[in-house]
Each structure stands twice: as C-alpha cells, then as structure tokens.
Coordinates of C-alpha atoms in Angstrom, one line a residue:
X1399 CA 86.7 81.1 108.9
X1400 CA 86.4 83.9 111.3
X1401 CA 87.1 87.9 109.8
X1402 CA 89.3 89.7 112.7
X1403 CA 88.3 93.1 112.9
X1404 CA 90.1 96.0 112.4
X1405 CA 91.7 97.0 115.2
X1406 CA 91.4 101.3 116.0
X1407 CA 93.8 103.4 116.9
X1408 CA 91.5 104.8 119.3
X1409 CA 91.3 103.3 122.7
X1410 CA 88.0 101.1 123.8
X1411 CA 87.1 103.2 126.1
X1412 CA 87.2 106.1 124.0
X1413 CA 85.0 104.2 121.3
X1414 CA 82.7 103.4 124.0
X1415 CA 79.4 105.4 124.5
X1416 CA 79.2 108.0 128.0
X1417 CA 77.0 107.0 130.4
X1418 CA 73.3 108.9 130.3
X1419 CA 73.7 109.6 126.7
X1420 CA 71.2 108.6 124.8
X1421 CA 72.4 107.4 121.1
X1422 CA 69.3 108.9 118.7
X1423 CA 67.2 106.4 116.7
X1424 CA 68.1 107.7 113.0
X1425 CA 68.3 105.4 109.7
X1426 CA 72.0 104.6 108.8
X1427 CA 71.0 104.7 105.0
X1428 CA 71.2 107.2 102.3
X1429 CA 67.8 109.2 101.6
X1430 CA 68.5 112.3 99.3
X1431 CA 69.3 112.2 95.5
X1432 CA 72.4 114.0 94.2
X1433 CA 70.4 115.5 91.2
X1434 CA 72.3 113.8 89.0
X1435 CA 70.6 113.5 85.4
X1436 CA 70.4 110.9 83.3
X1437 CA 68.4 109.3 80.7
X1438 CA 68.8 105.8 78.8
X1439 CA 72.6 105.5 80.5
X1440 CA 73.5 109.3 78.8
X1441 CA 73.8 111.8 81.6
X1442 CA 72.7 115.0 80.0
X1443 CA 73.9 117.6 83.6
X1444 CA 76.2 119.5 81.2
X1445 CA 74.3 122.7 80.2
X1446 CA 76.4 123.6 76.9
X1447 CA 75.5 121.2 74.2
X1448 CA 78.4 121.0 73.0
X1449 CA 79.8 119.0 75.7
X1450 CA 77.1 116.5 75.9
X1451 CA 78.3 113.5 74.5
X1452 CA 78.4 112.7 71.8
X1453 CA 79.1 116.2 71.2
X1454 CA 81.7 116.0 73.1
X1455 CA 83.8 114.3 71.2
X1456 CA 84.5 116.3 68.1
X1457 CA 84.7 119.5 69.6
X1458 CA 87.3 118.1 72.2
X1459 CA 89.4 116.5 69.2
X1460 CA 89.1 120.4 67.6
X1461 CA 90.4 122.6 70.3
X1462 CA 93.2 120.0 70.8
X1463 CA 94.3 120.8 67.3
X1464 CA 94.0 124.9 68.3
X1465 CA 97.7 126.1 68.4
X1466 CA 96.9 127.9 72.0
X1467 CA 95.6 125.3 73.5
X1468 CA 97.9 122.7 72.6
X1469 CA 100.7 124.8 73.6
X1470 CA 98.6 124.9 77.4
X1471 CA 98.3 120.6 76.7
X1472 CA 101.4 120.6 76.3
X1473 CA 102.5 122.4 79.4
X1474 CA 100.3 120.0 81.8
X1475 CA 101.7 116.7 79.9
X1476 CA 105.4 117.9 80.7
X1477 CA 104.4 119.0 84.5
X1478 CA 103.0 116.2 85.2
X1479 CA 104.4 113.3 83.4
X1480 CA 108.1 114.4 84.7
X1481 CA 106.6 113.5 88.0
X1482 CA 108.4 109.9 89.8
X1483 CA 105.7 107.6 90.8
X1484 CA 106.5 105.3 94.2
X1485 CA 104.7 102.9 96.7
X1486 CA 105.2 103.4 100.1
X1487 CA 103.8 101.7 103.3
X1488 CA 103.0 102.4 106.8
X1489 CA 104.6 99.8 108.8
X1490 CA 107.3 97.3 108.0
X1491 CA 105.0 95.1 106.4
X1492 CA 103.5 97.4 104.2
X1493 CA 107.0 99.0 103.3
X1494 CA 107.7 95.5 102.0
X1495 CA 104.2 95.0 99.7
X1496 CA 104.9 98.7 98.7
X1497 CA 108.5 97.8 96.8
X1498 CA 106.7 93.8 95.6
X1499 CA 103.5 96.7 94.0
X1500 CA 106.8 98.4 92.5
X1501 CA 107.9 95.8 90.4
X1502 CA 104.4 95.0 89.5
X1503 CA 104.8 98.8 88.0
X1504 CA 107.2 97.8 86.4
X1505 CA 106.4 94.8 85.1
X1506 CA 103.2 95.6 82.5
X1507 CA 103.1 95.2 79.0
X1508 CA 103.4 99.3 78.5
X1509 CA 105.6 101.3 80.5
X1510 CA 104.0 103.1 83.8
X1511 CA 105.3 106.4 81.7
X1512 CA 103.4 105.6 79.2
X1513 CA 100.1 104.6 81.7
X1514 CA 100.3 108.3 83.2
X1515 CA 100.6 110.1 79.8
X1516 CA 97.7 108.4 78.4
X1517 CA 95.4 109.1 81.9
X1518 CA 95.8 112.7 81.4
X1519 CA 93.8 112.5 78.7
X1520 CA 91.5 113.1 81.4
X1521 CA 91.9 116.5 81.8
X1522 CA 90.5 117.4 77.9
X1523 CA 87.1 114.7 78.1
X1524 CA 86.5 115.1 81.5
X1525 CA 87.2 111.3 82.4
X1526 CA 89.5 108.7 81.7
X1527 CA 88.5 104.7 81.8
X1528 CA 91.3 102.4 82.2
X1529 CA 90.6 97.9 82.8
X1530 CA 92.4 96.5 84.6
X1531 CA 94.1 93.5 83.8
X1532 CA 95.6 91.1 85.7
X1533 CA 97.9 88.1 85.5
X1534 CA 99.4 85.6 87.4
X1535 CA 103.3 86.5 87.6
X1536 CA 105.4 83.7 86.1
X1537 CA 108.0 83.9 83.6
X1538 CA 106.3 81.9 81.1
X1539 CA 103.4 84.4 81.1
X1540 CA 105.6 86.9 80.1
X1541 CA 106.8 88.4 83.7
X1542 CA 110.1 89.6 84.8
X1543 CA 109.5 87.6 87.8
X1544 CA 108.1 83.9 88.6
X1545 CA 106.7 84.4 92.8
X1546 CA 103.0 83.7 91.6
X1547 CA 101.3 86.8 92.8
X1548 CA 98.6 88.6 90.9
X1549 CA 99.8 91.2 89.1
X1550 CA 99.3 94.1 86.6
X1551 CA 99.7 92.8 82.8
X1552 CA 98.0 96.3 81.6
X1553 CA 95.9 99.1 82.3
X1554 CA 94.1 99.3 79.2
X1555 CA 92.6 102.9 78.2
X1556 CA 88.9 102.5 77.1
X1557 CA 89.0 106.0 74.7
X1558 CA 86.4 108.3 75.6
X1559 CA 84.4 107.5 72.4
X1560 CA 83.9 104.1 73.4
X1561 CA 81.7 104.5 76.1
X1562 CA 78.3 104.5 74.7
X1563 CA 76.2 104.4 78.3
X1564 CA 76.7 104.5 81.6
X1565 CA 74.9 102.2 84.1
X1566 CA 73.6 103.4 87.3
X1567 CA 71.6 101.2 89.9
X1568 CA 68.1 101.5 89.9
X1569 CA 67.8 104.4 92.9
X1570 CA 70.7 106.1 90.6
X1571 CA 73.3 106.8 93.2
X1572 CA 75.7 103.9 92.2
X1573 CA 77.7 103.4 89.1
X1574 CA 77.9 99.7 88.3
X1575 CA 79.9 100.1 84.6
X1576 CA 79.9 101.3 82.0
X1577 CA 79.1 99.8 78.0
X1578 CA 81.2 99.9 75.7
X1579 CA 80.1 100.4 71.9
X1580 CA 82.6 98.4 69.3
X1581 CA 80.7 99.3 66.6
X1582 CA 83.1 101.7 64.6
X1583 CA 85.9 99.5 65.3
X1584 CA 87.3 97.2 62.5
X1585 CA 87.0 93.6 62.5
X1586 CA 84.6 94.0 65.6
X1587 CA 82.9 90.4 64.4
X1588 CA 85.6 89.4 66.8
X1589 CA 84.1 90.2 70.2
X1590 CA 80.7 89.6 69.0
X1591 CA 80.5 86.8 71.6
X1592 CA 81.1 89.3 74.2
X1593 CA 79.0 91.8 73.5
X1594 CA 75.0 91.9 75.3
X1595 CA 71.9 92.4 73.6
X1596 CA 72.5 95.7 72.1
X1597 CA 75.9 94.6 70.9
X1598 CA 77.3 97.0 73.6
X1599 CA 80.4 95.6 75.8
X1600 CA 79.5 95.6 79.9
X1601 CA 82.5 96.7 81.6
X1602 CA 81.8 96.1 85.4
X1603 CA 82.8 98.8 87.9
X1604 CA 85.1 96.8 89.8
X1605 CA 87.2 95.9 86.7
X1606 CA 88.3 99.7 85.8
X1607 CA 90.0 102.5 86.8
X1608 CA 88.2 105.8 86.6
X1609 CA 89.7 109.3 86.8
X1610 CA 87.5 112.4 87.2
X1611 CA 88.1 116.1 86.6
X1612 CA 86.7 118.3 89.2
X1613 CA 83.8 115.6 89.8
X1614 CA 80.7 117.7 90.5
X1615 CA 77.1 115.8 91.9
X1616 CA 78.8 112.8 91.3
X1617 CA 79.1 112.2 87.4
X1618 CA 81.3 110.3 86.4
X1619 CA 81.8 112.3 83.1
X1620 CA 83.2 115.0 85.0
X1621 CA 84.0 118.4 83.9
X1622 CA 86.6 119.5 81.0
X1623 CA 89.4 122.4 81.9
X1624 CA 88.5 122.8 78.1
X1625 CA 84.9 124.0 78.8
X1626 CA 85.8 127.1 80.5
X1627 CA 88.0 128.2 77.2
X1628 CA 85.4 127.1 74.6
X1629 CA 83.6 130.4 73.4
X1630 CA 87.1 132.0 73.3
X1631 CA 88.6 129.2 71.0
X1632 CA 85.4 129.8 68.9
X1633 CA 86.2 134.0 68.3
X1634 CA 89.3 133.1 68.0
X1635 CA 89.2 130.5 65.5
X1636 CA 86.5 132.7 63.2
X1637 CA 88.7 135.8 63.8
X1638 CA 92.0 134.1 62.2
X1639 CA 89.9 132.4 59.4
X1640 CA 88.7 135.8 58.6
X1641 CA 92.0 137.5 59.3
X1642 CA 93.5 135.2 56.9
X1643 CA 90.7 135.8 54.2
X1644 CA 91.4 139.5 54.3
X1645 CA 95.2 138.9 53.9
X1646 CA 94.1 137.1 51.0
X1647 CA 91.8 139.4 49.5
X1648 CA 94.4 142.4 49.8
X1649 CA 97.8 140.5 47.8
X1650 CA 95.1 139.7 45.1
X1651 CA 93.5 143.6 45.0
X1652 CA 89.8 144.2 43.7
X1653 CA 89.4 143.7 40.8
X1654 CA 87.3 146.6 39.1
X1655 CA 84.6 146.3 36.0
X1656 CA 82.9 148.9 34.4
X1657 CA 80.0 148.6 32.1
X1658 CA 77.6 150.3 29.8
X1659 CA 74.3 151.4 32.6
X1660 CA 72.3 149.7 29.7
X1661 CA 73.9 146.2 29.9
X1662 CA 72.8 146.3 33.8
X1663 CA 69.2 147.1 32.7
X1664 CA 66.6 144.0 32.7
X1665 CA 65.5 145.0 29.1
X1666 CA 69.8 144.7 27.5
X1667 CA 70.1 144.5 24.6
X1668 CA 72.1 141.3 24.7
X1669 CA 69.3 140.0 27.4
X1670 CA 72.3 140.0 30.2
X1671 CA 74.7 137.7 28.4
X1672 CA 77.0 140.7 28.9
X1673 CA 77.0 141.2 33.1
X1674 CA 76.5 137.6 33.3
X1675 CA 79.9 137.1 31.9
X1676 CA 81.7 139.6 33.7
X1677 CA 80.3 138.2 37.1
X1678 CA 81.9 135.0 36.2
X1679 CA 85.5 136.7 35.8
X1680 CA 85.3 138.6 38.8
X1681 CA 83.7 134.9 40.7
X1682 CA 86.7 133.2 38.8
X1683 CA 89.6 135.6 40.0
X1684 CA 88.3 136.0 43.6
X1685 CA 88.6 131.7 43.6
X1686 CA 92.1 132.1 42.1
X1687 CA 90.5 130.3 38.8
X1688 CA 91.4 133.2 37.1
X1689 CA 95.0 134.6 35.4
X1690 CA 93.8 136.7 32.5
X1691 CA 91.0 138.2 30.7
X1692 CA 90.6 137.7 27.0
X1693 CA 88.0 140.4 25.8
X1694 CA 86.6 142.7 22.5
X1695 CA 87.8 146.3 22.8
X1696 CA 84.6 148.5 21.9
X1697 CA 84.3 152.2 21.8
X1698 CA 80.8 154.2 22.9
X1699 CA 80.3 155.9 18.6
X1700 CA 79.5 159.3 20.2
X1701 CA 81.4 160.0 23.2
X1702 CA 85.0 157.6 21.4
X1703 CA 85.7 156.1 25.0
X1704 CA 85.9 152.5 25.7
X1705 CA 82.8 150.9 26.4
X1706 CA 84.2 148.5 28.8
X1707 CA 87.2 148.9 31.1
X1708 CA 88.8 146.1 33.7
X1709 CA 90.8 147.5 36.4
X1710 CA 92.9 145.8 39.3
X1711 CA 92.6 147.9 42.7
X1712 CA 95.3 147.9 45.1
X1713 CA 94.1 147.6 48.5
X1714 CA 95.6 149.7 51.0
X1715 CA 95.2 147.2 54.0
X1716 CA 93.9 149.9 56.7
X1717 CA 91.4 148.0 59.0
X1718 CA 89.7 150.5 61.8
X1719 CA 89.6 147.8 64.2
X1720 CA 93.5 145.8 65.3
X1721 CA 92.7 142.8 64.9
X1722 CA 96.0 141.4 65.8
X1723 CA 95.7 143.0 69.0
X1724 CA 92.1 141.3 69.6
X1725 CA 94.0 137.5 68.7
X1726 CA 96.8 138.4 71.3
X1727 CA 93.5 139.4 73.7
X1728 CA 91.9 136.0 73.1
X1729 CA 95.2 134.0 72.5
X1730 CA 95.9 135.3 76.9
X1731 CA 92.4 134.9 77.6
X1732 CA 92.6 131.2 76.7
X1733 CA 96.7 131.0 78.7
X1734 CA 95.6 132.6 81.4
X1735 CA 92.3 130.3 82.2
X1736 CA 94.4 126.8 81.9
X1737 CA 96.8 128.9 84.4
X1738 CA 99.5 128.5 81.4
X1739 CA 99.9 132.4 80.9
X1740 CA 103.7 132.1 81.5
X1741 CA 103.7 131.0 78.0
X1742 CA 102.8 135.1 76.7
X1743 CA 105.6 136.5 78.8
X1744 CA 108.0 138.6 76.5
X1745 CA 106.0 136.9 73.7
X1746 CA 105.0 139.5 70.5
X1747 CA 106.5 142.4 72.1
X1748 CA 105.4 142.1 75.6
X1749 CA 107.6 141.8 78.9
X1750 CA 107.3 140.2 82.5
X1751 CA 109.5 140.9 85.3
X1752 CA 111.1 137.9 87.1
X1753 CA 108.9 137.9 89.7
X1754 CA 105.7 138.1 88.1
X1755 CA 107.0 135.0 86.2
X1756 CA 107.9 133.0 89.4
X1757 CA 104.2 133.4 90.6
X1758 CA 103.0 132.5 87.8
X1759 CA 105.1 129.4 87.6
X1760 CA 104.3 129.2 91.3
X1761 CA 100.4 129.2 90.1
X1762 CA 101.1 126.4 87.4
X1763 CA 102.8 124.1 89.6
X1764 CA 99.5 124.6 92.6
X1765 CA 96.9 123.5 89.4
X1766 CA 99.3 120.9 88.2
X1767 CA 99.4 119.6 91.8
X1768 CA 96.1 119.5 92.4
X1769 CA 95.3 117.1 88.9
X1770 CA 98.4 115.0 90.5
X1771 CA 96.1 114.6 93.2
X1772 CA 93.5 113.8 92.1
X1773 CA 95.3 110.8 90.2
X1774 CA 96.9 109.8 93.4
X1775 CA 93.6 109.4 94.8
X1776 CA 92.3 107.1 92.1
X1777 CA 94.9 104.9 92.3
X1778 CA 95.0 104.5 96.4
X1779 CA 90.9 104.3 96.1
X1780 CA 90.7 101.7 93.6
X1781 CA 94.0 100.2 92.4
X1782 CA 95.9 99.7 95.7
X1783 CA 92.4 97.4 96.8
X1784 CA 92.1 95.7 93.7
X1785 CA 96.0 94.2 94.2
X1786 CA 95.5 93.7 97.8
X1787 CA 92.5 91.4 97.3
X1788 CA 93.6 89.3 94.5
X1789 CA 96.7 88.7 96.4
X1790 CA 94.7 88.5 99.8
X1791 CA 96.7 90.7 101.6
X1792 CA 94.4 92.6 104.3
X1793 CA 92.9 96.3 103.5
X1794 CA 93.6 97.5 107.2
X1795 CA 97.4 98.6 106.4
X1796 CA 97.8 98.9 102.9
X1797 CA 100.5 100.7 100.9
X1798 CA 99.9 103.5 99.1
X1799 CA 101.2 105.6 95.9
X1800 CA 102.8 109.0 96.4
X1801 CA 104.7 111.3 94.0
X1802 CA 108.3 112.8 94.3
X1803 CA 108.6 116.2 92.4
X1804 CA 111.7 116.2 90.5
X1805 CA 114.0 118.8 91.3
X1806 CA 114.6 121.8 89.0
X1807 CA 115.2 124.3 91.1
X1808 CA 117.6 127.4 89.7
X1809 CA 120.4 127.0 91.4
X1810 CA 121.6 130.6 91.8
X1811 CA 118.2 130.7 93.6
X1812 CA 118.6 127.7 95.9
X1813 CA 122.7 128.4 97.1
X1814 CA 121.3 131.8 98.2
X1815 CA 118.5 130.0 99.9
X1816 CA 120.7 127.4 101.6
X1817 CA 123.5 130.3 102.2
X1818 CA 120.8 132.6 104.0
X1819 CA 119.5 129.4 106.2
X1820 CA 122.8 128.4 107.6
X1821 CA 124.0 131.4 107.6
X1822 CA 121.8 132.0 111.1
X1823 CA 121.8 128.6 111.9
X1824 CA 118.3 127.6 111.5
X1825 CA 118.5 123.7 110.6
X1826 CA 121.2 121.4 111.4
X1827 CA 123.4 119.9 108.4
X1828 CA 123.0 116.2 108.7
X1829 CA 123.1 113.1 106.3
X1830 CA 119.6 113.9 104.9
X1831 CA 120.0 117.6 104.6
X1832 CA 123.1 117.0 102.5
X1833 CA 121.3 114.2 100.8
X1834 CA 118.5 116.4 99.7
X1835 CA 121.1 118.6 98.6
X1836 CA 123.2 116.3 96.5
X1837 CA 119.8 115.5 95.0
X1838 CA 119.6 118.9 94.0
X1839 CA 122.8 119.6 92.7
X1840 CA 122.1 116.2 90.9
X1841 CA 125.1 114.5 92.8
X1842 CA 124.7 110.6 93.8
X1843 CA 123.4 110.7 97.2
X1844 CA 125.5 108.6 99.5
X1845 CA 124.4 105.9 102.6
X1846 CA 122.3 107.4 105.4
X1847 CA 124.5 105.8 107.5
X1848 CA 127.2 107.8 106.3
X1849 CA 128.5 110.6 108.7
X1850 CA 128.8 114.1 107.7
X1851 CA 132.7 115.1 107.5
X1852 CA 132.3 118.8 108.6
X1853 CA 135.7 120.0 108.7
X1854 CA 135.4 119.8 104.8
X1855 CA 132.3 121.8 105.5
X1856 CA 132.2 126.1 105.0
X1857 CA 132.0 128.1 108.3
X1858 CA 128.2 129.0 107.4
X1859 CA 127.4 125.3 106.7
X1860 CA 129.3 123.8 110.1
X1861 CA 126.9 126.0 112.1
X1862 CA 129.3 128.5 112.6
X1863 CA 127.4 131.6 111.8
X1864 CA 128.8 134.1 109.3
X1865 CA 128.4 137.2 111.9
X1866 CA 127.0 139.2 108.7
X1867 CA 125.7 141.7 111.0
X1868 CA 128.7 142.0 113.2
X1869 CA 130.1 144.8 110.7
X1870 CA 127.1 147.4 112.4
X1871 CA 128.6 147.0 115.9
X1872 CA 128.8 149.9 117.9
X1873 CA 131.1 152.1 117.8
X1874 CA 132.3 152.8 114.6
X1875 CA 135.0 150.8 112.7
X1876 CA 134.9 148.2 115.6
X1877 CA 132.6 145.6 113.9
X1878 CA 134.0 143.2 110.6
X1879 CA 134.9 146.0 108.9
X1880 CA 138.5 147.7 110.0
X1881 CA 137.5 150.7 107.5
X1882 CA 133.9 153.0 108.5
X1883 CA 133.7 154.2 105.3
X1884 CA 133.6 150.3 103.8
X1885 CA 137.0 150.8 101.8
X1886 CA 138.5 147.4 100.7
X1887 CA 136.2 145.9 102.5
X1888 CA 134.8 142.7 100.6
X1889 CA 131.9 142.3 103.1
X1890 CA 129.9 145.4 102.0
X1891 CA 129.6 143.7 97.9
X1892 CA 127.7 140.7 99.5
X1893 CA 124.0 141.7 98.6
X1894 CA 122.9 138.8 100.8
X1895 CA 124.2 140.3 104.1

C-alpha cells in the first residue's frame, strides 16, 4: 500500500529550488559527538560526586527530608499539580481524536492527578521514567468504554533507583533504553523469566516516557534543581546539629572536678584509678547516663580542705558569633535558588511589601511554567505518537496536550483591572469576555451562543465610558464636578480615576 505524503503548507513552487542555484554537495548525516560521557551504561558528566548515581540516590532522599527544602517541594507540587490537563486539535478531525485521547485520560488504572504528581518527581532526580502500557478498550478489560481502540491502562513510574544502566547505540548519540535492576525488590524470582543475562530488565525506548530537567548535551539523567542548593543544605544541616548540641550542653551546665595535682601525675599513688574514675562521671553525665555522684569525702591533713570537690557550672549561653542569624542566611539562600523565597516574607521578624511579594509570586509562577513546559513537551513528543500509531491514526495532524491555569486571581485586584479597561473602552464585552469573567468570579459560564443582555450591564462595562477625566475640563467647576473645591463630590474618593 502506497504512504501519501504529507502535504506542506508551503506552496510547490515555493518548495521548489531557483533557477542557477546550485544546491551544495554536503552529507545529510550527523558527524560531531555531543561529549556525552559514559562508561558501562553509567554516564558519569556530573562533576559533583554526589550526584553520580548511585550517589544520587541517598543524598536526594536526604534533602527531601530537609524542612527548607521540602517546604520549596512543596510549593512546585501545589503550582503545578493544580494545573487542568486537556487535548486539543487543529482541525475538526483532530478536535474529535483530542476529546476520544480525553477519555483515554481518564480511563487508566490511576488517576491522571495522580500520573502528574508522581512525574514531578522529576524535578529532585533529574529524570522521571514512566512505561507505557496499553490496552485494548473493552469493558471486560476493565474500561469505561467498549469502542476497541488502544488505549492507556497505566503509565507506570520506573523509580529512579531502578535504573541500573542506560543503553546508548554504539556511535553513543541514541538512547535505545534503559535496564532495569530488580534485584532489591522482594519476591523478584517472579520476573526472573524477563530479565537478560545480567538479570537486569530491558526496557526499550519506544515503550516509556522520559522527562528531563534542564537536559544538557543530551543526558538523559538530566540535571537536579537540588544540585544548585546542595552545599547550602550541607552548612545548614551541620550548623543546626551543632546549634542543637550547644542547646544541649547549656540546660545540662559543666560539670566541674577538681583534684589533688598528684592524682594527675603518671607516678599516683593510686596508679590513676582515681582520674580514671572521675573521667567516667564527667563521660557519663555529658551522655545523660548520669543523675548523681556517690563519693568519699576526704580532707588534705595539713591545709583541712577537701581534697576533692564536684561542681555544676551554669553556662551563660553568650556565643560571639549569631548563629540563628547564619540559619535564617542559609535557610533564604536555599528559598531564594528554587525561586520559593515568598515563603521568608514576614517570616521570623522580617517584612515584604506587597509588591515585592507579587514579583516574587510573579517569579514563581515563570519557573513553574517553564517545568509545565517542559512536561507538555514530553507528552506531545512521545505520548501523543505512541496513541496515534497504535490506533493508526496519521502523525500529519495530530492533537496535542495543553494546560489551562486555574484561576486565582485576587479579586479586588482583577475588578480594578476590568473597571480601568472598560472604563476607556479598550475591549469589547462579548459572550467570551463575560465567560472568562464568570470563570473568574467562579460563576457557571453560560452557551457561547448566548447573547450579552447589556442593559443589565454598568455604564463602564456597555462601552459607555465613565468620563473620569471630564471633572479637569476647562474652566473651572464646569467639568463632573459642580463644586472647584471637590466638596460633596463623590468622584474625587475614587482612587482609580
């Protein structure tokens, strides 16, 4: 059977080569290297070796359990999960695959939800593996619906510590899978008979999703947002333990011992049994072993003063360096490079006008936006394909996933916006204006078809301007305002005008 090609947009004769131009002789195939290194399916690019795997792994698992940065985790996950995930398509045909690839989101064993939350995963280990797997829709395979397409039964997460190697074709510029290693799971006799050789699972390129972070010389492990807050999670993790030892050592006090100078002495007379002793007390109270001290009271026979004395020092807590000051330092250090510095506003004692908080929100919502993106673009590369061809629907118009943010917009913000735009008329008030506006407001949006009743309208909203600046005409007291002095004259307490 015969392909059809694709057909351009472009015209043929603007496809078509100009007369007397000569088209050079060059090779059509790749020639450099990307520099990418590997060795024995590890790729060993990352320069810190603490973020080679299996390195990785541990430390990853450590600064998620870091306060700080889970607050910042925690952040992204809410940004970006509150996000509404549609299909949409280019023509009419493609509109109507887009809503059939809909129900096939809805229609897996976990919820899409639930697909997205465990994807951004992605952002802490660099990369995030998910197989596909499909099924044949019909009701007695477990589907909602029974119209025998190919759909979506899961996208299964392959966790991060799984993937024991990753295999590259033999010039090293293509990834062909990845292997998984089952060996630290339980009951793994199970899928012995899928296993190779090495008793490593092959997991074939075309069968998984993969999501990079900020993909750099093409590896496939891409790069942490962690990385870049690692050596300030380290200080500030040893400063806290430290912080917290000190607490510890001043409720306790020091406790004080004083001895006979001869029981120090290597030649004493009871051949160090003594000082020994003593060091064990003091060892035992600093481990909180010790309550009391049971010991002989002896007196020096010339001098009638005790020989030995135990004291309990009070310590007055007076450090020369703040070292709560230095936390807070590290503690916005870590914020401020996941772009999650919001969080320290008017936090222990500091302050943060409105503004600077709405930039920094502003800031937030660009770096959440650009992960969104780069999700979107896995899923339009490699999932959108993957459904088309198992159902053999053609690639040349396919549909395609987008993201709707969902509105939380202050509302004293956005009726001073919309009062200010139609106040001077600058967009007309139709059935999708007031739509997007309902939306908004979180009022049920009504028909499209549905015509916009204007007398029910406000004057500013009906595009009848407000004439706020009719109260400066010339001359005096013949504008809006009957009064030059602005007496009883409501128009002068609008701020907006």
């Amino acid at each position: 059977m015969a392909t059809k090609r694709a057909k351009s947009a472009a015209s043929d004769k603007a496809m078509a080569a100009d007369d007397g131009v000569v088209v050079p002789r060059l090779s059509l195939s790749e020639v450099g290297f990307t520099g990418l290194r590997t060795s024995n399916g590890r790729i060993l690019q990352e320069q810190q070796q603490a973020f080679r795997y299996p390195h990785l792994i541990p430390v990853i698992n450590e600064m998620k359990n870091n306060p700080t940065v889970s607050s910042a985790l925690n952040v992204y996950n809410y940004m970006m999960t509150r996000k509404k995930w549609t299909v949409k398509g280019k023509s009419e045909l493609s509109t109507e695959r887009a809503a059939i690839i809909e129900t096939m989101m809805n229609d897996m064993e976990d919820s899409w939800e639930g697909f997205i939350q465990s994807v951004l995963d992605y952002l802490c280990y660099g990369f995030s593996i998910h197989e596909l797997v499909p099924y044949r829709r019909l009701k007695r395979n477990g589907s909602k619906y029974n119209d025998g397409l190919i759909g979506i039964k899961k996208l299964a997460i392959r966790t991060q510590e799984t993937i024991e190697r990753w295999n590259f074709s033999e010039d090293g510029r293509e990834l062909l899978g990845v292997s998984q290693n089952i060996s630290n799971l339980e009951n793994s006799y199970k899928f012995q008979n899928l296993t190779n050789k090495d008793g490593l699972i092959d997991i074939p390129r075309e069968k998984f999703l993969l999501f990079i972070a900020s993909a750099t010389a093409g590896n496939p492990q891409g790069n942490s947002i962690l990385k870049r807050v690692y050596l300030a999670h380290k200080q500030l993790t040893l400063l806290q333990n430290d912080e917290l030892l000190t607490i510890a050592r001043d409720a306790k006090g020091l406790m004080k011992i004083t001895i006979p100078p001869q029981y120090l002495s290597a030649d004493a007379p009871d051949n160090g049994a003594a000082a020994e002793a003593f060091k064990a007390m003091v060892d035992g109270y600093n481990r909180g072993e010790l309550a009391s001290i049971l010991a002989p009271q002896m007196f020096d026979p010339e001098t009638k003063q005790p020989m030995f004395s135990y004291e309990l020092m009070e310590s007055k807590g007076t450090a020369t360096i703040d070292v709560e000051n230095v936390i807070r330092r590290l503690q916005g250090d870590i914020l401020q490079n996941l772009s999650v510095d919001i969080l320290a506003l008017g936090g222990n004692g500091g302050s943060g006008s409105y503004a600077l908080a709405s930039e920094k929100t502003t800031l937030l919502s660009l770096s959440c936006d650009a992960r969104l993106k780069e999700i979107q673009n896995t899923l339009n590369r490699e999932l959108i394909p993957y459904i088309c061809k198992m159902n053999g629907w053609s690639l040349e118009d396919c549909p395609y996933f987008d993201y709707e943010d969902s509105e939380d917009l202050p509302l004293e913000d956005f009726g001073s916006f919309i009062q200010k735009v139609f106040a001077v008329g600058a967009i007309e008030f139709d059935r999708p204006v007031a739509n997007r506006i309902r939306k908004i407001f979180g009022v049920p949006e009504l028909d499209e078809n549905t015509p916009v009743d204007k007398e029910k309208l406000p004057a500013n909203m009906s595009m009848i301007q407000s004439r706020s600046g009719d109260g400066a005409a010339s001359p005096t007291g013949q504008g809006t305002s009957t009064n030059p002095f602005g007496k009883k004259d409501a128009s002068t307490a609008n701020k907006e005008n």
